Coordinates of C-alpha atoms in Angstrom, one line a residue:
Chain A
M1 CA 7.7 -23.2 12.3
S2 CA 5.3 -20.4 12.8
A3 CA 4.1 -17.5 10.7
I4 CA 5.4 -15.1 13.3
L5 CA 8.9 -15.8 11.9
L6 CA 7.9 -13.9 8.8
I7 CA 7.8 -10.8 10.9
A8 CA 10.4 -11.6 13.6
I9 CA 13.3 -12.7 11.3
P10 CA 13.3 -9.6 9.1
L11 CA 13.1 -7.4 12.2
L12 CA 16.0 -9.2 13.8
A13 CA 17.9 -9.1 10.6
A14 CA 17.2 -5.3 10.3
F15 CA 18.9 -4.8 13.7
L16 CA 21.8 -7.0 12.8
S17 CA 22.2 -5.3 9.5
I18 CA 22.9 -2.0 11.2
M19 CA 25.8 -3.6 13.1
L20 CA 27.0 -5.7 10.1
K21 CA 26.7 -3.0 7.4
K22 CA 28.9 -4.9 4.9
F23 CA 26.7 -7.9 5.0
A24 CA 23.4 -6.0 5.1
P25 CA 22.5 -6.6 1.4
Y26 CA 23.2 -10.4 1.8
L27 CA 21.2 -10.5 5.0
L28 CA 18.3 -8.9 3.1
L29 CA 18.5 -11.4 0.2
G30 CA 18.8 -14.3 2.7
V31 CA 15.8 -13.2 4.7
G32 CA 13.7 -12.6 1.6
V33 CA 14.5 -16.1 0.3
F34 CA 14.0 -17.6 3.8
N35 CA 10.6 -16.0 3.9
V36 CA 9.5 -17.4 0.5
V37 CA 10.8 -20.9 1.5
L38 CA 9.1 -20.7 4.9
L39 CA 5.8 -20.0 3.3
F40 CA 5.8 -23.4 1.7
L41 CA 6.6 -25.1 5.1
I42 CA 4.2 -23.4 7.6
P43 CA 0.7 -24.7 8.0
E44 CA -2.3 -22.4 7.5
G45 CA -4.4 -21.3 10.4
F46 CA -4.4 -18.8 13.4
V47 CA -1.2 -18.1 15.2
I48 CA -1.9 -17.3 18.9
L49 CA 0.7 -15.0 20.4
G50 CA 1.7 -15.0 24.1
G51 CA -0.8 -17.7 25.0
F52 CA -3.8 -15.3 24.9
N53 CA -6.6 -16.9 23.0
Q54 CA -9.0 -15.0 20.8
P55 CA -10.4 -12.4 21.2
L56 CA -7.8 -11.4 23.8
G57 CA -4.3 -10.7 22.6
I58 CA -2.9 -10.3 19.2
N59 CA -3.1 -13.2 16.7
L60 CA -2.1 -13.7 13.1
L61 CA -4.1 -15.4 10.4
L62 CA -2.4 -17.3 7.6
D63 CA -4.9 -18.5 5.0
T64 CA -4.7 -19.0 1.2
Y65 CA -5.4 -15.3 0.7
S66 CA -2.6 -14.1 2.9
K67 CA -0.3 -16.8 1.6
I68 CA -0.6 -15.6 -1.9
A69 CA -0.1 -12.0 -0.7
L70 CA 3.0 -12.9 1.3
M71 CA 4.5 -15.0 -1.5
L72 CA 4.1 -12.2 -3.9
V73 CA 5.3 -9.4 -1.7
N74 CA 8.4 -11.3 -0.4
A75 CA 9.3 -12.5 -3.9
V76 CA 9.0 -9.0 -5.4
V77 CA 11.1 -7.5 -2.6
V78 CA 13.8 -10.2 -3.2
V79 CA 13.9 -9.3 -6.9
I80 CA 14.0 -5.6 -6.2
A81 CA 16.8 -6.1 -3.7
F82 CA 18.7 -8.4 -6.1
V83 CA 18.7 -5.9 -9.0
N84 CA 19.7 -3.0 -6.7
I85 CA 22.2 -4.9 -4.6
K86 CA 25.1 -2.7 -5.6
E87 CA 23.6 0.7 -6.1
Y88 CA 21.3 0.9 -3.1
S89 CA 23.0 -1.3 -0.6
K90 CA 22.6 1.4 2.1
F91 CA 18.8 0.8 2.0
S92 CA 19.0 -2.9 3.0
S93 CA 18.0 -2.3 6.6
I94 CA 15.1 -0.2 5.5
L95 CA 14.0 -2.9 3.1
L96 CA 14.1 -5.4 5.9
I97 CA 11.9 -3.2 8.0
A98 CA 9.6 -2.8 5.0
I99 CA 9.4 -6.7 4.7
A100 CA 8.5 -7.0 8.4
G101 CA 5.9 -4.2 8.2
L102 CA 4.3 -5.5 5.0
N103 CA 4.3 -9.2 6.2
G104 CA 2.7 -8.0 9.5
L105 CA 0.1 -5.9 7.7
I106 CA -1.0 -8.9 5.7
L107 CA -0.9 -11.4 8.5
T108 CA -2.4 -9.6 11.5
N109 CA -5.9 -10.2 12.7
D110 CA -6.0 -7.3 15.1
L111 CA -7.0 -3.8 13.9
F112 CA -4.7 -1.8 16.1
N113 CA -1.8 -4.1 15.2
L114 CA -2.8 -3.4 11.6
Y115 CA -2.4 0.3 12.3
V116 CA 1.1 -0.3 13.8
F117 CA 2.2 -2.3 10.9
L118 CA 0.7 0.3 8.5
E119 CA 2.9 2.9 10.2
I120 CA 6.0 0.7 10.2
S121 CA 5.7 0.0 6.5
A122 CA 4.8 3.6 5.8
I123 CA 7.9 4.9 7.6
A124 CA 10.0 2.5 5.6
A125 CA 8.3 3.8 2.5
Y126 CA 9.1 7.4 3.4
L127 CA 12.7 6.4 3.9
I128 CA 12.7 4.5 0.6
S129 CA 11.4 7.6 -1.1
T130 CA 14.3 9.6 0.2
S131 CA 16.4 7.7 -2.4
N132 CA 14.8 10.0 -5.0
K133 CA 16.7 12.9 -3.4
K134 CA 13.6 15.1 -3.6
P135 CA 13.0 16.0 0.1
V136 CA 10.0 18.3 -0.5
K137 CA 8.1 15.4 -2.3
T138 CA 9.1 13.0 0.5
F139 CA 7.8 15.6 3.1
H140 CA 4.5 15.8 1.3
Y141 CA 4.3 12.0 1.3
I142 CA 5.0 11.9 5.1
I143 CA 2.3 14.5 5.8
I144 CA -0.4 12.9 3.6
G145 CA 0.6 9.4 4.9
A146 CA 0.5 10.5 8.5
V147 CA -3.0 12.1 8.1
G148 CA -4.2 8.9 6.3
S149 CA -2.9 6.7 9.2
S150 CA -4.5 9.0 11.8
L151 CA -7.8 8.8 10.0
F152 CA -7.5 5.0 9.9
L153 CA -6.7 4.9 13.7
F154 CA -9.7 7.2 14.3
G155 CA -11.9 4.7 12.5
V156 CA -10.4 1.8 14.5
V157 CA -10.9 3.6 17.8
I158 CA -14.5 4.4 17.1
L159 CA -15.1 0.7 16.2
Y160 CA -13.4 -0.3 19.6
A161 CA -15.6 2.2 21.4
M162 CA -18.7 0.7 19.8
F163 CA -17.9 -3.0 20.1
G164 CA -15.2 -3.3 22.7
T165 CA -12.9 -5.4 20.6
L166 CA -10.1 -5.0 18.1
N167 CA -9.9 -8.6 17.1
M168 CA -11.1 -8.9 13.5
V169 CA -12.9 -12.3 13.9
D170 CA -14.7 -11.1 17.1
L171 CA -15.5 -7.7 15.5
I172 CA -17.0 -9.3 12.4
Q173 CA -19.2 -11.5 14.6
K174 CA -20.3 -8.6 16.7
I175 CA -21.0 -6.4 13.6
Q176 CA -23.2 -9.2 12.1
L177 CA -25.3 -9.1 15.3
T178 CA -25.9 -5.4 15.1
N179 CA -28.7 -3.9 13.0
N180 CA -27.7 -0.3 13.4
Y181 CA -25.8 0.1 10.2
S182 CA -25.9 3.9 10.0
Q183 CA -23.5 4.1 13.0
L184 CA -20.9 2.1 11.2
I185 CA -20.6 4.5 8.2
L186 CA -18.2 6.9 9.9
P187 CA -15.6 4.4 11.1
F188 CA -15.7 2.5 7.8
L189 CA -15.3 5.7 5.8
L190 CA -12.4 6.9 7.9
M191 CA -10.6 3.6 7.6
F192 CA -11.3 3.4 3.9
I193 CA -9.9 6.9 3.4
G194 CA -6.9 6.1 5.6
L195 CA -6.0 3.0 3.6
G196 CA -7.0 4.8 0.3
V197 CA -4.0 7.1 0.8
E198 CA -1.6 4.2 0.7
V199 CA -3.5 2.3 -1.9
K200 CA -3.2 5.4 -4.2
L201 CA -7.0 5.7 -4.6
L202 CA -8.1 9.0 -6.1
P203 CA -8.6 11.7 -4.6
F204 CA -6.4 10.7 -1.6
N205 CA -3.2 10.1 -3.7
S206 CA -1.7 13.5 -4.3
W207 CA 1.7 12.2 -3.0
V208 CA 2.0 9.6 -5.8
K209 CA 3.1 12.0 -8.6
G210 CA 5.8 13.5 -6.4
V211 CA 7.2 10.1 -5.2
L212 CA 6.7 7.8 -8.2
G213 CA 7.2 10.6 -10.8
E214 CA 10.7 11.1 -9.4
S215 CA 11.4 7.4 -8.6
N216 CA 14.4 5.2 -9.3
T217 CA 15.0 1.5 -9.7
L218 CA 14.5 1.0 -6.0
S219 CA 11.7 3.4 -5.0
G220 CA 9.6 2.9 -8.2
P221 CA 9.2 -0.9 -8.1
M222 CA 9.0 -1.0 -4.3
I223 CA 6.1 1.5 -4.0
A224 CA 4.3 0.7 -7.2
S225 CA 4.7 -3.0 -7.0
A226 CA 5.5 -4.4 -3.5
Y227 CA 3.6 -1.8 -1.4
A228 CA 0.8 -1.5 -3.9
A229 CA 0.2 -5.2 -3.8
A230 CA 0.4 -5.5 0.0
F231 CA -1.9 -2.5 0.6
G232 CA -4.2 -3.9 -2.1
F233 CA -4.5 -7.2 -0.3
V234 CA -5.2 -5.5 3.0
L235 CA -7.8 -3.2 1.5
G236 CA -9.4 -6.3 0.0
R237 CA -9.3 -8.2 3.3
L238 CA -11.1 -5.3 5.0
I239 CA -13.6 -4.7 2.2
T240 CA -14.6 -8.3 1.9
N241 CA -14.7 -9.1 5.6
L242 CA -15.3 -6.0 7.7
F243 CA -16.7 -3.0 5.8
L244 CA -20.4 -3.0 5.1
F245 CA -20.8 -0.8 2.0
E246 CA -24.5 -0.5 1.5
G247 CA -27.0 2.0 0.2
S248 CA -25.7 5.5 -0.2
L249 CA -22.2 4.7 1.1
L250 CA -21.9 2.0 -1.6
T251 CA -23.0 4.5 -4.2
V252 CA -20.4 7.1 -3.0
V253 CA -17.6 4.6 -2.9
T254 CA -18.5 3.2 -6.3
V255 CA -18.6 6.6 -7.9
I256 CA -15.2 7.6 -6.3
L257 CA -13.6 4.4 -7.6
A258 CA -15.2 4.8 -11.1
V259 CA -14.0 8.4 -11.3
G260 CA -10.6 7.1 -10.1
I261 CA -10.4 4.6 -12.9
V262 CA -11.2 7.1 -15.7
M263 CA -9.3 10.0 -14.2
G264 CA -6.2 7.8 -13.7
D265 CA -6.2 6.7 -17.3
L266 CA -7.0 10.2 -18.6
M267 CA -4.1 11.7 -16.7
A268 CA -1.8 9.0 -18.0
F269 CA -3.1 9.8 -21.5
A270 CA -2.4 13.5 -21.1
S271 CA 1.2 13.0 -19.8
N272 CA 4.3 13.0 -21.9
K273 CA 6.6 11.6 -19.2
A274 CA 7.2 7.9 -19.1
R275 CA 7.2 7.6 -15.3
E276 CA 4.0 9.6 -15.0
I277 CA 2.2 7.4 -17.6
L278 CA 3.1 4.3 -15.5
L279 CA 2.1 5.9 -12.1
Y280 CA -1.3 7.1 -13.4
S281 CA -1.9 3.7 -14.9
S282 CA -1.2 2.3 -11.4
V283 CA -3.7 4.7 -9.9
A284 CA -6.4 3.4 -12.4
Q285 CA -5.5 -0.2 -11.7
A286 CA -5.7 0.3 -7.9
A287 CA -9.2 1.7 -8.4
I288 CA -10.2 -1.3 -10.5
V289 CA -8.9 -3.7 -7.8
A290 CA -10.8 -1.8 -5.1
M291 CA -13.9 -1.8 -7.3
L292 CA -13.7 -5.6 -7.8
F293 CA -13.4 -6.1 -4.0
V294 CA -16.4 -3.8 -3.4
N295 CA -18.4 -5.9 -5.8
G296 CA -17.3 -9.2 -4.1
I297 CA -15.2 -10.4 -7.0
V298 CA -12.4 -11.5 -4.8
I299 CA -10.5 -14.1 -6.8
W300 CA -10.0 -12.0 -9.9
A301 CA -9.1 -9.0 -7.8
V302 CA -6.4 -11.1 -6.2
Y303 CA -5.0 -12.2 -9.6
L304 CA -5.2 -8.6 -10.8
I305 CA -3.1 -7.5 -7.9
V306 CA -0.6 -10.2 -8.7
A307 CA -0.5 -9.4 -12.4
N308 CA -0.2 -5.7 -11.7
A309 CA 2.6 -6.1 -9.2
L310 CA 4.6 -8.2 -11.7
S311 CA 3.8 -5.9 -14.6
K312 CA 4.6 -2.7 -12.7
L313 CA 7.8 -4.3 -11.4
V314 CA 9.1 -4.8 -15.0
M315 CA 7.7 -1.5 -16.3
F316 CA 9.2 0.7 -13.5
L317 CA 12.6 -1.1 -13.6
V318 CA 12.8 -0.7 -17.4
V319 CA 11.8 3.0 -17.4
N320 CA 13.6 4.1 -14.3
K321 CA 16.9 2.5 -15.5
A322 CA 16.5 4.3 -18.9
V323 CA 15.6 7.6 -17.2
K324 CA 18.7 7.3 -15.0
D325 CA 21.0 6.7 -18.0
V326 CA 19.3 9.2 -20.3
G327 CA 18.7 11.9 -17.7
S328 CA 15.1 12.7 -18.7
D329 CA 11.8 10.9 -18.5
E330 CA 10.2 12.7 -21.5
V331 CA 9.0 10.0 -23.8
N332 CA 10.5 11.8 -26.8
K333 CA 13.9 11.7 -25.2
L334 CA 13.6 7.9 -24.7
Q335 CA 12.6 7.4 -28.3
G336 CA 14.3 4.3 -29.8
L337 CA 15.1 2.8 -26.4
F338 CA 14.3 -0.7 -27.4
S339 CA 16.0 -0.6 -30.8
K340 CA 19.2 -1.8 -29.2
N341 CA 17.6 -3.6 -26.3
V342 CA 15.5 -6.0 -28.1
I343 CA 15.0 -8.6 -25.3
V344 CA 14.1 -5.9 -22.8
G345 CA 11.8 -4.3 -25.4
L346 CA 10.0 -7.6 -26.1
A347 CA 9.5 -8.3 -22.4
F348 CA 8.3 -4.7 -21.8
T349 CA 5.9 -5.0 -24.8
L350 CA 4.5 -8.3 -23.5
V351 CA 4.0 -6.9 -20.0
T352 CA 2.4 -3.7 -21.4
L353 CA 0.1 -5.7 -23.7
S354 CA -0.9 -7.8 -20.7
V355 CA -1.8 -4.7 -18.7
M356 CA -3.9 -3.5 -21.6
G357 CA -5.7 -6.9 -21.7
L358 CA -4.7 -8.3 -25.1
P359 CA -5.5 -12.0 -25.9
L360 CA -2.9 -14.7 -25.1
L361 CA -1.7 -12.7 -22.1
V362 CA -2.9 -13.0 -18.5
G363 CA -4.3 -9.5 -18.5
F364 CA -6.9 -10.6 -21.1
T365 CA -8.0 -13.7 -19.1
L366 CA -8.4 -11.5 -16.0
K367 CA -10.3 -8.7 -17.7
L368 CA -12.6 -11.2 -19.5
R369 CA -13.3 -13.0 -16.2
Y370 CA -14.0 -10.0 -14.0
L371 CA -16.1 -8.3 -16.7
T372 CA -18.2 -11.5 -17.0
E373 CA -18.6 -11.5 -13.2
L374 CA -19.6 -7.8 -13.3
A375 CA -22.1 -8.6 -16.1
S376 CA -23.6 -11.4 -14.0
L377 CA -24.1 -8.8 -11.2
N378 CA -25.8 -6.5 -13.7
Q379 CA -23.2 -3.7 -13.2
I380 CA -23.5 -2.7 -16.8
W381 CA -22.3 0.9 -16.3
L382 CA -19.3 -0.2 -14.4
I383 CA -18.4 -2.5 -17.3
A384 CA -18.8 0.6 -19.6
V385 CA -16.5 2.6 -17.3
I386 CA -13.8 -0.1 -17.4
L387 CA -14.1 -0.5 -21.2
V388 CA -13.8 3.2 -21.8
A389 CA -10.8 3.3 -19.4
S390 CA -9.2 0.3 -21.2
L391 CA -9.6 2.1 -24.5
I392 CA -7.8 5.2 -23.2
E393 CA -5.2 2.9 -21.6
G394 CA -4.7 1.1 -25.0
I395 CA -4.1 4.4 -26.8
Y396 CA -1.5 5.7 -24.4
F397 CA 0.3 2.4 -24.0
V398 CA 0.5 1.8 -27.8
K399 CA 1.7 5.4 -28.2
L400 CA 4.4 4.7 -25.6
L401 CA 5.4 1.4 -27.2
L402 CA 5.7 2.9 -30.7
K403 CA 7.9 5.7 -29.3
L404 CA 10.2 3.3 -27.4
W405 CA 10.6 1.0 -30.4
Y406 CA 11.2 3.4 -33.2
E407 CA 14.4 5.4 -33.3
G408 CA 14.3 9.2 -33.2
Q409 CA 16.9 11.7 -34.2
E410 CA 18.9 11.3 -31.0
K411 CA 20.5 7.9 -30.2
V412 CA 19.5 6.5 -26.8
E413 CA 22.2 4.5 -25.0
V414 CA 20.9 2.4 -22.1
K415 CA 22.6 -0.8 -20.9
Y416 CA 20.6 -3.3 -18.9
N417 CA 22.7 -5.9 -17.1
V418 CA 21.9 -9.6 -17.2
T419 CA 20.1 -9.5 -13.8
F420 CA 17.5 -7.1 -15.2
K421 CA 17.1 -9.1 -18.4
V422 CA 16.5 -12.4 -16.5
V423 CA 13.9 -10.8 -14.3
F424 CA 12.1 -9.2 -17.3
V425 CA 12.1 -12.4 -19.3
I426 CA 10.9 -14.6 -16.5
I427 CA 8.0 -12.3 -15.7
A428 CA 7.0 -11.8 -19.3
I429 CA 7.0 -15.6 -19.9
A430 CA 4.9 -16.1 -16.7
L431 CA 2.3 -13.6 -18.0
L432 CA 2.2 -15.3 -21.3
T433 CA 2.0 -18.8 -19.8
F434 CA -0.9 -18.0 -17.5
G435 CA -2.6 -16.1 -20.3
T436 CA -2.8 -19.3 -22.4
Y437 CA -3.0 -21.9 -19.7
S438 CA -5.4 -20.6 -17.0
T439 CA -6.3 -23.9 -15.3
P440 CA -4.1 -23.2 -12.2
L441 CA -5.8 -19.9 -11.8
N442 CA -9.3 -21.6 -11.9
N443 CA -8.2 -24.2 -9.4
L444 CA -7.4 -21.7 -6.7
D445 CA -10.9 -20.2 -7.1
D446 CA -12.5 -22.1 -4.3
S447 CA -9.7 -22.0 -1.8
I448 CA -9.8 -18.2 -1.1
D449 CA -12.3 -17.8 1.8
T450 CA -13.5 -15.0 3.9
I451 CA -12.4 -14.9 7.6
T452 CA -15.8 -16.1 8.7
E453 CA -15.5 -19.1 6.3
V454 CA -11.9 -19.8 7.6
V455 CA -13.3 -19.8 11.2
N456 CA -16.3 -22.0 10.4
N457 CA -14.1 -24.4 8.5
G458 CA -11.8 -24.7 11.5
Chain B
M1 CA -17.2 16.5 26.6
I2 CA -13.6 15.7 26.4
Q3 CA -14.2 13.9 23.1
Y4 CA -15.5 17.1 21.6
A5 CA -12.3 18.9 22.8
A6 CA -10.2 16.1 21.2
I7 CA -12.1 16.4 17.9
I8 CA -11.7 20.2 17.9
L9 CA -7.9 19.8 18.5
F10 CA -7.8 17.2 15.7
V11 CA -9.6 19.7 13.4
F12 CA -7.3 22.5 14.4
G13 CA -4.2 20.4 13.5
F14 CA -5.8 19.5 10.2
Y15 CA -6.6 23.1 9.5
G16 CA -3.0 24.0 10.3
L17 CA -1.7 21.4 7.9
L18 CA -3.9 22.8 5.1
T19 CA -3.1 26.5 5.7
N20 CA 0.6 26.5 6.6
K21 CA 3.4 26.4 4.1
N22 CA 6.2 26.4 6.6
V23 CA 7.6 22.9 7.0
I24 CA 8.1 23.2 10.8
K25 CA 4.7 24.7 11.4
M26 CA 3.2 21.8 9.3
I27 CA 5.0 19.3 11.6
I28 CA 3.7 21.1 14.7
S29 CA 0.2 21.0 13.1
L30 CA 0.6 17.2 12.5
N31 CA 1.5 16.8 16.2
I32 CA -1.5 18.8 17.4
M33 CA -3.6 16.6 15.2
E34 CA -2.1 13.5 16.7
I35 CA -2.5 14.8 20.3
G36 CA -6.2 15.4 19.5
L37 CA -6.4 11.8 18.4
N38 CA -4.5 10.5 21.4
I39 CA -6.9 12.4 23.8
F40 CA -9.8 10.9 21.9
I41 CA -8.4 7.4 22.4
I42 CA -7.9 8.0 26.1
S43 CA -11.4 9.4 26.4
I44 CA -12.8 6.1 25.0
G45 CA -11.6 4.2 28.1
F46 CA -12.7 6.8 30.6
V47 CA -15.2 5.7 33.2
Y48 CA -16.8 8.2 35.6
D49 CA -15.5 7.6 39.2
G50 CA -13.3 4.8 37.8
I51 CA -10.0 4.0 39.4
A52 CA -6.7 2.9 37.9
P53 CA -7.0 -0.7 36.6
I54 CA -4.5 -2.3 39.1
I55 CA -5.4 -5.4 41.0
S56 CA -4.7 -5.0 44.7
S57 CA -4.7 -7.4 47.6
T58 CA -7.7 -5.7 49.2
V59 CA -11.2 -6.9 48.3
D60 CA -12.2 -4.9 45.2
A61 CA -15.7 -6.2 44.5
G62 CA -17.9 -3.4 43.2
L63 CA -15.0 -1.1 42.3
I64 CA -15.1 0.5 38.8
Y65 CA -12.0 0.5 36.7
V66 CA -11.2 2.6 33.7
D67 CA -10.6 0.7 30.6
P68 CA -6.8 0.0 30.4
L69 CA -6.7 -1.0 26.7
P70 CA -7.0 2.6 25.2
Q71 CA -4.1 3.6 27.6
A72 CA -1.9 0.8 26.2
L73 CA -3.0 1.8 22.6
V74 CA -2.2 5.4 23.1
L75 CA 1.3 4.6 24.3
T76 CA 2.0 2.9 21.1
A77 CA 0.3 5.7 19.1
I78 CA 2.5 8.3 20.9
V79 CA 5.7 6.3 20.1
I80 CA 4.7 6.0 16.4
G81 CA 3.9 9.8 16.4
V82 CA 7.3 10.6 17.8
G83 CA 8.9 8.4 15.1
T84 CA 7.0 10.1 12.3
T85 CA 7.9 13.5 13.7
A86 CA 11.6 12.7 14.0
L87 CA 11.6 11.5 10.4
A88 CA 9.6 14.6 9.2
L89 CA 12.1 16.8 11.1
A90 CA 15.0 15.0 9.4
V91 CA 13.4 15.6 6.0
A92 CA 12.8 19.2 7.0
K93 CA 16.5 19.6 7.7
S94 CA 17.3 18.0 4.4
I95 CA 14.9 20.5 2.7
Y96 CA 16.7 23.4 4.5
S97 CA 20.1 22.1 3.4
K98 CA 19.0 21.9 -0.2
H99 CA 16.8 25.1 -0.5
H100 CA 18.0 27.3 2.4
T101 CA 14.4 27.9 3.5
F102 CA 11.6 26.1 5.4
D103 CA 8.9 27.8 3.3
L104 CA 7.4 25.5 0.7
D105 CA 6.1 28.4 -1.4
E106 CA 9.7 29.8 -1.6
V107 CA 10.9 26.3 -2.6
E108 CA 8.4 26.1 -5.4
E109 CA 9.2 29.6 -6.6
A110 CA 12.9 28.7 -6.7
L111 CA 12.1 25.5 -8.7

């Protein structure tokens, strides 16, 4: 059993699903479950492909960090596929390609290979966004995504020209030997911007409003949850291992991210549309994750990605199903949504309160831990930015919850089937459990290493 | 020198993307940008007086080869570029079917 199966099997199944259209949704579910099970069976370490040892050839790295990422992404895709199995069965082949792309993105240890998987998963994302039936918005996404990937490739090629290698381990070792940091600013910045487009970092995220603002129960959770998590992990991998953000570059990146956090929450605050509130909240959360990685707070950034992915999965599924049934995403039109959907309402409320960071929920534990870590790094103004953003976030989420719970003049009729309810309840209980019992989170603290540590530890 | 030309081409493509509102022209601009990038990648492997990196039976000590890796990379980049272009054209067709125009300004006005 090798980690390469996590990429090869979905790709093979994607080809088969085109020929066996009727069975495509079941193939998708089967592959998703197979991947999750496989992750428990395969050992950690480097996977050498084609017999070419490092730094020649392409190799994959499966460590604790990538295992958490893969587990999350594959599980989230399985859940999304399961709840959409009837309505969006035509998208099964695309979801299989997306699984292959995202798994490859997380696993690969080669920068050009990373670009290839970035493009594979991006093309799958463009196709998923066509389910919104808004071709102009999809076109904008393609153009911005293609420019982002090109800039990423530009950065990779410049690094290759400088160091003569694309292997990440080899490159990290060669970069450590060089003292000429100023030459590295350009490639790092290009790669950061390129990934920033997909991670939804402000100001490179102008596609988000068009795609997530018009999303459905497939495209919303896929892009805001599965894709956001995978790209978050990749950005984290590059920031903690490869990018050297120092001096003025560190200041520029920190300011961009701090502005992203506040602007994301302000835009969510200003919006009256449910989907827009969620998407701008995602933008702010993505900036917080990147900020934690930049400051070297890896473990809590990882947990924040996991919590965000699960929370946004529930939130987008609840809202997008309601928007589909009601025909509008104005919060006023959705007023009283939970009065007849108490279980869904309770799950949504717990998840939202977790994102806000209220005690007893996992969001609180995470916020407390990463703010403590930032305080120990003397990043007082960053703590102030996050607290101000949390306050704004608290106001708009409470406003949203009040509207959704209390009935207005018009009756809102939305029916969630059992599959949806089971998913919501399980995730809400998980967020509550890990909010009150955080020992498992603390135990993983030491097992997430950088690539250099993985290599040194054999 | 060729690297400056590649960067100029890349910038032209980017400028085209920013200034054009016609979907097809935007796709062409994207392609120009990608061609600029591909030429840049190829230029990385260029070695003056270098020959094709093919091992022959004759003694080749002292011969200088161009770097073959950027050539392999650029092949993949071209394929990906073609894929993205095909998808963008399919979406462009879908835009035309829905709005009967390729001009994004006209689409926005109609909305």
